Amino acid sequence: MKTSRTAVLVKPDGLQRGLIGEIINRFEKKGLKLIGLKMLIMIDEQLSDWYVEHKDKSFFGELKSFMGSMPIVAMVWEGIDAVPVVRKLVGTTLGREAEAGSIRGDFGMSQQFNLIHASVNGEEAVREIKIIFSEDELFNYAGVMETVIYTDFELNSLKK
Ligand code: CMP
């Protein structure tokens, strides 16, 4: 069991669709802890960094201009296995094939307009969080619900 942090972006289409509250609600209800939150328009340098793995793809330019065209909402969520937990809640990339019950499965039809981004793994999460958040914008606090969300044994692993 490992605690981890994961980066989430609600993309321009998610913001326009009015899904910010719905998305936060799902993560909160699941038992994840919100430790960072910011609304911003990502600049070109941030987007080139964020999507570096797609730099040779045909859709790279289009993806960056879409993502930089409007504000997005960036979040950092924490919990045991937060990275895979959040990816499961988000669903697979293509909205129309994503599992019903997931965010993309319930609200999306598109591949590019897939509403939300979630870090692929722990290393990517660390890298992505640094692109948007400074350490003093991330909050370390005790969640009062934690003792009913996790057992003592699990909570001890959170402290490690
Ligand atoms: P995400 O997985 O968050 O990060 C990469 C993004 O690229 C992906 O979401 C989609 O929004 C976008 N993307 C993936 N495939 C395509 C495609 N074929 N055309 C346009 N955008 C895409």
mmCIF file of N, CA, C and O and ligand atoms in Angstrom, residues 11 50-51 53-54 57-60 62-63 66-67 87 93 104 111-118 120, ligand 1:
data_model
loop_
_atom_site.group_PDB
_atom_site.id
_atom_site.type_symbol
_atom_site.label_atom_id
_atom_site.label_comp_id
_atom_site.label_asym_id
_atom_site.label_seq_id
_atom_site.Cartn_x
_atom_site.Cartn_y
_atom_site.Cartn_z
ATOM 1 N N LYS A 11 -10.323 19.843 -18.403
ATOM 2 C CA LYS A 11 -9.948 20.522 -19.647
ATOM 3 C C LYS A 11 -10.997 21.573 -20.036
ATOM 4 O O LYS A 11 -12.087 21.609 -19.449
ATOM 5 N N TRP A 50 3.998 19.502 -20.665
ATOM 6 C CA TRP A 50 2.951 18.577 -20.215
ATOM 7 C C TRP A 50 2.765 17.431 -21.220
ATOM 8 O O TRP A 50 2.669 16.265 -20.869
ATOM 9 N N TYR A 51 2.735 17.801 -22.516
ATOM 10 C CA TYR A 51 2.426 16.821 -23.562
ATOM 11 C C TYR A 51 3.677 16.378 -24.323
ATOM 12 O O TYR A 51 3.568 15.978 -25.482
ATOM 13 N N GLU A 53 5.357 13.747 -24.416
ATOM 14 C CA GLU A 53 5.307 12.397 -25.018
ATOM 15 C C GLU A 53 4.517 12.382 -26.336
ATOM 16 O O GLU A 53 4.637 11.450 -27.124
ATOM 17 N N HIS A 54 3.728 13.438 -26.571
ATOM 18 C CA HIS A 54 2.938 13.489 -27.816
ATOM 19 C C HIS A 54 3.546 14.450 -28.839
ATOM 20 O O HIS A 54 2.904 14.779 -29.829
ATOM 21 N N LYS A 57 3.288 13.585 -32.460
ATOM 22 C CA LYS A 57 1.978 13.146 -32.970
ATOM 23 C C LYS A 57 1.352 14.238 -33.851
ATOM 24 O O LYS A 57 1.598 15.429 -33.644
ATOM 25 N N SER A 58 0.530 13.798 -34.771
ATOM 26 C CA SER A 58 -0.089 14.746 -35.709
ATOM 27 C C SER A 58 -0.989 15.747 -34.985
ATOM 28 O O SER A 58 -1.181 16.866 -35.434
ATOM 29 N N PHE A 59 -1.552 15.344 -33.842
ATOM 30 C CA PHE A 59 -2.513 16.212 -33.160
ATOM 31 C C PHE A 59 -1.878 17.126 -32.107
ATOM 32 O O PHE A 59 -2.573 17.839 -31.401
ATOM 33 N N PHE A 60 -0.521 17.112 -32.029
ATOM 34 C CA PHE A 60 0.162 17.857 -30.962
ATOM 35 C C PHE A 60 -0.202 19.356 -30.967
ATOM 36 O O PHE A 60 -0.590 19.918 -29.940
ATOM 37 N N GLU A 62 -2.705 20.926 -32.428
ATOM 38 C CA GLU A 62 -4.144 21.124 -32.184
ATOM 39 C C GLU A 62 -4.471 20.937 -30.696
ATOM 40 O O GLU A 62 -5.229 21.701 -30.097
ATOM 41 N N LEU A 63 -3.844 19.916 -30.115
ATOM 42 C CA LEU A 63 -4.074 19.626 -28.696
ATOM 43 C C LEU A 63 -3.607 20.804 -27.834
ATOM 44 O O LEU A 63 -4.328 21.259 -26.936
ATOM 45 N N PHE A 66 -5.889 23.881 -28.312
ATOM 46 C CA PHE A 66 -7.164 23.684 -27.605
ATOM 47 C C PHE A 66 -6.974 23.856 -26.094
ATOM 48 O O PHE A 66 -7.718 24.583 -25.438
ATOM 49 N N MET A 67 -5.953 23.212 -25.564
ATOM 50 C CA MET A 67 -5.747 23.246 -24.110
ATOM 51 C C MET A 67 -5.387 24.645 -23.614
ATOM 52 O O MET A 67 -5.651 24.987 -22.464
ATOM 53 N N ARG A 87 -7.485 7.154 -12.145
ATOM 54 C CA ARG A 87 -7.611 6.731 -13.555
ATOM 55 C C ARG A 87 -8.855 5.872 -13.779
ATOM 56 O O ARG A 87 -9.522 5.961 -14.801
ATOM 57 N N THR A 93 -9.478 6.726 -22.573
ATOM 58 C CA THR A 93 -9.366 7.982 -23.327
ATOM 59 C C THR A 93 -10.572 8.316 -24.201
ATOM 60 O O THR A 93 -11.055 9.446 -24.191
ATOM 61 N N ARG A 104 -15.542 9.918 -18.007
ATOM 62 C CA ARG A 104 -15.634 9.985 -19.477
ATOM 63 C C ARG A 104 -16.778 9.120 -19.988
ATOM 64 O O ARG A 104 -17.460 9.476 -20.955
ATOM 65 N N GLN A 111 -12.594 11.762 -28.426
ATOM 66 C CA GLN A 111 -11.219 11.385 -28.067
ATOM 67 C C GLN A 111 -10.446 12.602 -27.577
ATOM 68 O O GLN A 111 -9.770 12.551 -26.563
ATOM 69 N N GLN A 112 -10.555 13.698 -28.329
ATOM 70 C CA GLN A 112 -9.835 14.910 -27.906
ATOM 71 C C GLN A 112 -10.597 15.637 -26.808
ATOM 72 O O GLN A 112 -10.018 16.058 -25.816
ATOM 73 N N PHE A 113 -11.877 15.776 -26.991
ATOM 74 C CA PHE A 113 -12.691 16.459 -25.979
ATOM 75 C C PHE A 113 -13.101 15.431 -24.923
ATOM 76 O O PHE A 113 -14.280 15.095 -24.787
ATOM 77 N N ASN A 114 -12.090 14.957 -24.201
ATOM 78 C CA ASN A 114 -12.390 13.899 -23.233
ATOM 79 C C ASN A 114 -12.423 14.412 -21.797
ATOM 80 O O ASN A 114 -12.215 13.667 -20.844
ATOM 81 N N LEU A 115 -12.653 15.720 -21.679
ATOM 82 C CA LEU A 115 -13.069 16.366 -20.422
ATOM 83 C C LEU A 115 -12.013 16.526 -19.340
ATOM 84 O O LEU A 115 -11.994 17.510 -18.614
ATOM 85 N N ILE A 116 -11.136 15.550 -19.208
ATOM 86 C CA ILE A 116 -10.317 15.490 -18.006
ATOM 87 C C ILE A 116 -9.009 14.754 -18.298
ATOM 88 O O ILE A 116 -8.966 13.868 -19.152
ATOM 89 N N HIS A 117 -7.968 15.150 -17.600
ATOM 90 C CA HIS A 117 -6.695 14.438 -17.676
ATOM 91 C C HIS A 117 -6.347 13.898 -16.302
ATOM 92 O O HIS A 117 -6.580 14.569 -15.300
ATOM 93 N N ALA A 118 -5.772 12.710 -16.251
ATOM 94 C CA ALA A 118 -5.278 12.155 -14.982
ATOM 95 C C ALA A 118 -3.914 11.526 -15.223
ATOM 96 O O ALA A 118 -3.700 10.869 -16.247
ATOM 97 N N VAL A 120 -0.712 9.257 -15.551
ATOM 98 C CA VAL A 120 -0.626 7.841 -15.939
ATOM 99 C C VAL A 120 0.027 6.985 -14.860
ATOM 100 O O VAL A 120 -0.357 5.848 -14.636
HETATM 101 P P1 CMP B 1 -5.038 12.671 -22.295
HETATM 102 O O1 CMP B 1 -4.900 11.183 -22.236
HETATM 103 O O2 CMP B 1 -5.400 13.421 -21.100
HETATM 104 O O3 CMP B 1 -3.648 13.271 -22.844
HETATM 105 C C1 CMP B 1 -3.357 13.270 -24.208
HETATM 106 C C2 CMP B 1 -4.524 13.848 -24.936
HETATM 107 O O4 CMP B 1 -4.404 13.925 -26.332
HETATM 108 C C3 CMP B 1 -5.730 12.933 -24.732
HETATM 109 O O5 CMP B 1 -6.115 13.019 -23.404
HETATM 110 C C4 CMP B 1 -6.692 13.503 -25.745
HETATM 111 O O6 CMP B 1 -7.348 14.663 -25.245
HETATM 112 C C5 CMP B 1 -5.735 13.940 -26.844
HETATM 113 N N1 CMP B 1 -5.776 13.002 -27.957
HETATM 114 C C6 CMP B 1 -5.495 11.686 -27.942
HETATM 115 N N2 CMP B 1 -5.629 11.177 -29.182
HETATM 116 C C7 CMP B 1 -5.999 12.186 -29.988
HETATM 117 C C8 CMP B 1 -6.287 12.299 -31.377
HETATM 118 N N3 CMP B 1 -6.213 11.243 -32.187
HETATM 119 N N4 CMP B 1 -6.634 13.502 -31.861
HETATM 120 C C9 CMP B 1 -6.697 14.576 -31.049
HETATM 121 N N5 CMP B 1 -6.421 14.537 -29.722
HETATM 122 C C10 CMP B 1 -6.095 13.363 -29.192
#
